[in-house]
CSV table of C-alpha atoms in Angstrom, one decimal:
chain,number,residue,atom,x,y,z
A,1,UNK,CA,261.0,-94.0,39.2
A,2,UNK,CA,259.7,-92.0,42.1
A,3,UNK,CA,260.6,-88.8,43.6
A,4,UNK,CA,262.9,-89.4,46.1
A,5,UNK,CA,264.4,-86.1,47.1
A,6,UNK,CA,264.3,-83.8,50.4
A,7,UNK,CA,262.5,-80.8,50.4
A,8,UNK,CA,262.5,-77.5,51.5
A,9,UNK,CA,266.6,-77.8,52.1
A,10,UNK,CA,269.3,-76.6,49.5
A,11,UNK,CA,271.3,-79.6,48.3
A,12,UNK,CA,275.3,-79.6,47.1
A,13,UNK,CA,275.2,-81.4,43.7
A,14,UNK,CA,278.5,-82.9,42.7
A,15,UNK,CA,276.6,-85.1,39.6
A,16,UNK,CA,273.5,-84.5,37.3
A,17,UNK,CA,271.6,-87.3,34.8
A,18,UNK,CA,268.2,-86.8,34.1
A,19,UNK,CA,267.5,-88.5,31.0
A,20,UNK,CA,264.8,-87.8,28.7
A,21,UNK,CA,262.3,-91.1,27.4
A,22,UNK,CA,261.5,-91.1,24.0
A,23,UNK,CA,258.0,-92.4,25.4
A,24,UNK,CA,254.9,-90.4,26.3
A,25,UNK,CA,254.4,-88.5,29.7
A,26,UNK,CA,251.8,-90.9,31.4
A,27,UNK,CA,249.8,-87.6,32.8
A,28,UNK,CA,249.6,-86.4,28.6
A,29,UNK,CA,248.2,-89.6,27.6
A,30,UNK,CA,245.7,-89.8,30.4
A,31,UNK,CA,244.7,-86.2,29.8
A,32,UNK,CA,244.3,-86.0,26.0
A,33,UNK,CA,241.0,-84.2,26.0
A,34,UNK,CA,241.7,-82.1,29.5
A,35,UNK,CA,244.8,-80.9,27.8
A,36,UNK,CA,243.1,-79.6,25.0
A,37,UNK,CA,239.9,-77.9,26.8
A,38,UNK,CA,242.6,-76.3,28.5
A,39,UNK,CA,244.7,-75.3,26.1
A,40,UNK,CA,241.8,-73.4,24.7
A,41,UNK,CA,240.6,-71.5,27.4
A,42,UNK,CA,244.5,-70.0,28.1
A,43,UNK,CA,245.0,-69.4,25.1
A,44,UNK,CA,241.6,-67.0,25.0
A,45,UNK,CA,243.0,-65.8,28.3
A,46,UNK,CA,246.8,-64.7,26.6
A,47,UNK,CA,246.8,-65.1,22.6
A,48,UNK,CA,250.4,-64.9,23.0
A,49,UNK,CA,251.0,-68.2,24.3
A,50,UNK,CA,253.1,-70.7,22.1
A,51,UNK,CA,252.3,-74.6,22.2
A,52,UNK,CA,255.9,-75.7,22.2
A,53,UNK,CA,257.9,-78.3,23.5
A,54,UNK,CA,258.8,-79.0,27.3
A,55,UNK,CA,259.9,-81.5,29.5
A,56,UNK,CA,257.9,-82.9,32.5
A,57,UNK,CA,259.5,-84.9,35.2
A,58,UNK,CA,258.4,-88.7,35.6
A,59,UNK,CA,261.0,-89.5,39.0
A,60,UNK,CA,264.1,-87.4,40.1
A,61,UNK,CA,265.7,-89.0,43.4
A,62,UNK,CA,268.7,-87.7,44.9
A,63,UNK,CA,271.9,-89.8,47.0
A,64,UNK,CA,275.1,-89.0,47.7
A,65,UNK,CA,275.4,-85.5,46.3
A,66,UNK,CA,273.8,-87.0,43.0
A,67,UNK,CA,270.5,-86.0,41.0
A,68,UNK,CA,268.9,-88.9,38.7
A,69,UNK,CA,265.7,-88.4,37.2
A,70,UNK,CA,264.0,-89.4,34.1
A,71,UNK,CA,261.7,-87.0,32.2
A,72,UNK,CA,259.7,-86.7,28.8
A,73,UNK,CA,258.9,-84.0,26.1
A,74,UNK,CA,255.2,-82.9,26.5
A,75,UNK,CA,253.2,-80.3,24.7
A,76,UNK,CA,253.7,-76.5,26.7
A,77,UNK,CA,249.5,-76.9,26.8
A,78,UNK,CA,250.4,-80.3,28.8
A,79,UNK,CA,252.4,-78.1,31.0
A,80,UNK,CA,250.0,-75.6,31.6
A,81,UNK,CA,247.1,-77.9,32.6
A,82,UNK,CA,249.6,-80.0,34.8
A,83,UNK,CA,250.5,-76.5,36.7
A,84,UNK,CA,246.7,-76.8,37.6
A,85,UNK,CA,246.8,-80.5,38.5
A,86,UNK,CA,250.5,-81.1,39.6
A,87,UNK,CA,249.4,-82.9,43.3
A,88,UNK,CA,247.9,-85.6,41.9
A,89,UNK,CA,249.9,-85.5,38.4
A,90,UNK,CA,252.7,-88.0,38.9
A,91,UNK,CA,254.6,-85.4,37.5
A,92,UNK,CA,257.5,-82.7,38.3
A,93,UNK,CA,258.8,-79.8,37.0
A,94,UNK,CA,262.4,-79.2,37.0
A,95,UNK,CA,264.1,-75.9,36.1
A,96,UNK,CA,267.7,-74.2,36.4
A,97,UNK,CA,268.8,-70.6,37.7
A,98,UNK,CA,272.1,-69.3,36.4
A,99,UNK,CA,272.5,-67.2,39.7
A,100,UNK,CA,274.0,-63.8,38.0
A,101,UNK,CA,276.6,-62.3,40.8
A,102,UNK,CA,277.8,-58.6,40.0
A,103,UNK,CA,281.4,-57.4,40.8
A,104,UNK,CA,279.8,-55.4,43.9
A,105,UNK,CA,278.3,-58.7,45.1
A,106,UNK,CA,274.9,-58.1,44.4
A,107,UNK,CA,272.4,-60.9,42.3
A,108,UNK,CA,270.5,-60.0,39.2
A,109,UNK,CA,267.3,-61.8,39.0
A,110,UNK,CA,264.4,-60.2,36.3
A,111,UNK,CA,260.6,-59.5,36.1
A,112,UNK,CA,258.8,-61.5,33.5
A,113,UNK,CA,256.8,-59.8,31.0
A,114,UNK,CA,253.4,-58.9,30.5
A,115,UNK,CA,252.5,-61.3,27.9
A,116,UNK,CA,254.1,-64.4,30.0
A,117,UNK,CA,252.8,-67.2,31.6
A,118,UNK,CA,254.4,-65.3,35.0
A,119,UNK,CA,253.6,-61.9,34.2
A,120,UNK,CA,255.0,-59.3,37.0
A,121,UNK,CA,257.2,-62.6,38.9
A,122,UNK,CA,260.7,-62.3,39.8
A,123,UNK,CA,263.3,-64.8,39.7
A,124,UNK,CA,266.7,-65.7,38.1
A,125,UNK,CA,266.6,-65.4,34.4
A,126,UNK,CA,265.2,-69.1,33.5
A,127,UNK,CA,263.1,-71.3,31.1
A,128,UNK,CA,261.3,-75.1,30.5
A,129,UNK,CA,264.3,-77.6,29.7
A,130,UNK,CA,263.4,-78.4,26.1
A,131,UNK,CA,264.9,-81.1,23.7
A,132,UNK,CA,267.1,-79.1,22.7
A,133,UNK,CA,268.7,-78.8,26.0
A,134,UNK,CA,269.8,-82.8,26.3
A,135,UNK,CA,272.9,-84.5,24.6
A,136,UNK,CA,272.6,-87.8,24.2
A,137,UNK,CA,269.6,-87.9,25.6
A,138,UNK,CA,270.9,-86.6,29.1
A,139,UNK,CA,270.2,-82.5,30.5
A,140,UNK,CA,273.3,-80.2,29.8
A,141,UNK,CA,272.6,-77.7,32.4
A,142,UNK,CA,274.9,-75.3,31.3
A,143,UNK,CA,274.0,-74.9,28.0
A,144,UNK,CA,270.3,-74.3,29.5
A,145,UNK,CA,271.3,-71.4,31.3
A,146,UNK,CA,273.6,-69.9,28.6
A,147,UNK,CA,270.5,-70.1,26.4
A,148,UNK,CA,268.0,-69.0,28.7
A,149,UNK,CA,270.0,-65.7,29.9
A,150,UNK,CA,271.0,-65.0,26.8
A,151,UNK,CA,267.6,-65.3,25.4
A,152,UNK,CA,265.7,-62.4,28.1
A,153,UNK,CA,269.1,-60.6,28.9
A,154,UNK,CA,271.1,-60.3,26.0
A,155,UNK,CA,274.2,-61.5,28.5
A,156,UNK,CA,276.5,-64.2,27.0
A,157,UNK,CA,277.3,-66.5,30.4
A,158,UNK,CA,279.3,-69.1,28.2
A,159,UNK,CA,283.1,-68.0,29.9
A,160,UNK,CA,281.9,-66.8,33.0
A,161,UNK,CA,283.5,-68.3,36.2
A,162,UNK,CA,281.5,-70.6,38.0
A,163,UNK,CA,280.6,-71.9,41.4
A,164,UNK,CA,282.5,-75.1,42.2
A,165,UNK,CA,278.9,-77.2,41.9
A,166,UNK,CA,275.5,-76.8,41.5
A,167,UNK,CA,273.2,-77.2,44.2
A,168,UNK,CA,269.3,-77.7,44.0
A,169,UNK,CA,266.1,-76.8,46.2
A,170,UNK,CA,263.0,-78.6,45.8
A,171,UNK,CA,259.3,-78.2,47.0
A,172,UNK,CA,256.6,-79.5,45.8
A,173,UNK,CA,255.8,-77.0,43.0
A,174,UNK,CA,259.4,-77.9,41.8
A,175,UNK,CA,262.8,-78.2,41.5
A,176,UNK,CA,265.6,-75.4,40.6
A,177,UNK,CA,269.1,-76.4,40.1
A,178,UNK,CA,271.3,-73.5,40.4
A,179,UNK,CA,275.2,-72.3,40.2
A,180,UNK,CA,276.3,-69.1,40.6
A,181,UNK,CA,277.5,-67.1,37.7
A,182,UNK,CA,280.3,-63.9,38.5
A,183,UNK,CA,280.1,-61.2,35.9
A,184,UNK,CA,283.1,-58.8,36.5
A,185,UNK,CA,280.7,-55.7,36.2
A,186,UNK,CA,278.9,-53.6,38.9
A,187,UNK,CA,275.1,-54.5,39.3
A,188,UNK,CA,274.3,-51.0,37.9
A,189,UNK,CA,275.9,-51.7,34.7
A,190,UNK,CA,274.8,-54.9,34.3
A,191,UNK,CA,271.3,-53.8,34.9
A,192,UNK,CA,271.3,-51.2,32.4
A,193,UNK,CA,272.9,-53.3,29.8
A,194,UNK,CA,269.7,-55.3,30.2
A,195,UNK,CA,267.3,-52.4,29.7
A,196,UNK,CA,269.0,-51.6,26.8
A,197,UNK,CA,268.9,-55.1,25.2
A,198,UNK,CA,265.1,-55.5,26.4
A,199,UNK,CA,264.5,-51.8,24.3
A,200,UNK,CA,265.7,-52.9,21.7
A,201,UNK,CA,264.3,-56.5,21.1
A,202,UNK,CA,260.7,-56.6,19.2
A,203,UNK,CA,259.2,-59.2,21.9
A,204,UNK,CA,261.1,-59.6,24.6
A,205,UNK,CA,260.4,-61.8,27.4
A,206,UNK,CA,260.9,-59.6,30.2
A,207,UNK,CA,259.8,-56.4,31.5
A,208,UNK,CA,263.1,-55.2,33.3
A,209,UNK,CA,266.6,-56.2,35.3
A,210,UNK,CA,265.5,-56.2,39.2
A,211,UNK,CA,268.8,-55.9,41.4
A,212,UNK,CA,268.7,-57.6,44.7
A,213,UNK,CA,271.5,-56.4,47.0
A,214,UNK,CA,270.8,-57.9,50.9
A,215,UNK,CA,269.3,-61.1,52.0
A,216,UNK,CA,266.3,-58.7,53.1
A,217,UNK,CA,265.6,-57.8,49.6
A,218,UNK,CA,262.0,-58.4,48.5
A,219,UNK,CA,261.3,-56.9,45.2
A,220,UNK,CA,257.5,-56.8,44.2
A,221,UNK,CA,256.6,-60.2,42.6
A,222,UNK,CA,259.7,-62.3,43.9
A,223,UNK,CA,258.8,-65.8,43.6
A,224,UNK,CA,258.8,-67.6,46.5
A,225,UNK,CA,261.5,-70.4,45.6
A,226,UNK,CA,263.4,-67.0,45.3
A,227,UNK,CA,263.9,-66.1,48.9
A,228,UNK,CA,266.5,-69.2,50.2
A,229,UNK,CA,268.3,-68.7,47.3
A,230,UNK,CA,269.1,-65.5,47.8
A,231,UNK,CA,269.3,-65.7,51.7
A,232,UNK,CA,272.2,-68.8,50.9
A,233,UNK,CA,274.2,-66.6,48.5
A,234,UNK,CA,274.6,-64.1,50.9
A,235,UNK,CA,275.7,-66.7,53.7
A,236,UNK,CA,277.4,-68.9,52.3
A,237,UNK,CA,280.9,-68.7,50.1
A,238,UNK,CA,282.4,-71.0,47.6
């Protein structure tokens, strides 16, 4: 399967199956030894890195307002080295935003922490799909998000209401599939709810809530698949 998706455009998704293969990633079995030497030199970099469990894209194509892809559990140390290689990988990564809407209208995004792979970066409150993210051997979205948030903010998105769809950007360095989430709260609370959580957790993943209230807002660190998210939200209604 190739990647057969347009870039650089957001795209209304009405259906989602990207599978995961039991089989081995074909840029992990090439790089065995790569992997490893890498592995090692990030981990003397950041001792706080875990060698978990990912998923790495092997195709993703998009028709018709559908995504299909097919993708394959890898080592996070396969991940890391692919980041360094991903031109000329064969590979993709795929990731989802639960876009976090206040009351007042305003989007809650976070800054990772210090001990992260993207230390001081700013985005939607996201993570890898892992394993445990497929049933039936097919990417549940939603339950990716409600773990993800739930894990760095301490927010419960389960009953939330939803955008009508998801909708997906994709560049090069990736694809995000996104839906926006309303919390029936002001951005202040919300934010400070977040603090409070991060306080109070041992190890937590992020460094702080970041409020973004105008399609002009560029907080410190934003990633850059950041900015035509946020300038659609505040375009475009559902």
């Amino acid at each position: 399967m190739d990647f057969e998706i347009p870039r650089n455009t957001i795209l209304p998704v009405d259906g989602i199956e990207v599978r995961l293969d039991s089989s081995p990633h074909p840029f992990e079995l090439a790089n065995i030894a790569a992997i490893e030497e890498n592995w090692l030199a990030e981990k003397a970099a950041n001792p706080a890195l875990f060698d978990g469990t990912v998923v790495l894209l092997s195709g993703l194509s998009y028709k018709a307002g559908r995504l299909e892809g097919v993708c394959h559990a890898v080592r996070f140390a396969t991940f890391m080295h692919w980041r360094k290689h991903r031109a000329i990988s064969g590979g993709e990564h795929a990731y989802a935003h639960a876009v976090l809407v206040s009351r007042d209208d305003a989007l809650i995004a976070i800054r990772m922490g210090a001990h992260t792979v993207n230390a001081g970066r700013v985005y939607f409150a996201a993570g890898s799909f892992e394993p445990i993210d497929f049933v039936d051997g097919i990417a549940d979205l939603h339950f990716n998000m409600v773990r993800e948030v739930d894990e760095e903010t301490g927010i419960n998105i389960s009953h939330l209401v939803r955008g009508k769809r998801y909708h997906a950007y994709s560049t090069e360095a990736g694809t995000v599939i996104f839906r926006r989430y309303y919390i029936d709260e002001n951005a202040d609370v919300i934010a400070e709810a977040i603090r409070e959580f991060v306080a109070a957790d041992p190890e937590p993943e992020i460094e702080e809530p970041v409020i973004i209230r105008s399609p002009d807002d560029r907080p410190e660190g934003l990633m850059p698949h950041m900015v035509p998210l946020i300038e659609w939200h505040f375009s475009v209604t559902e």
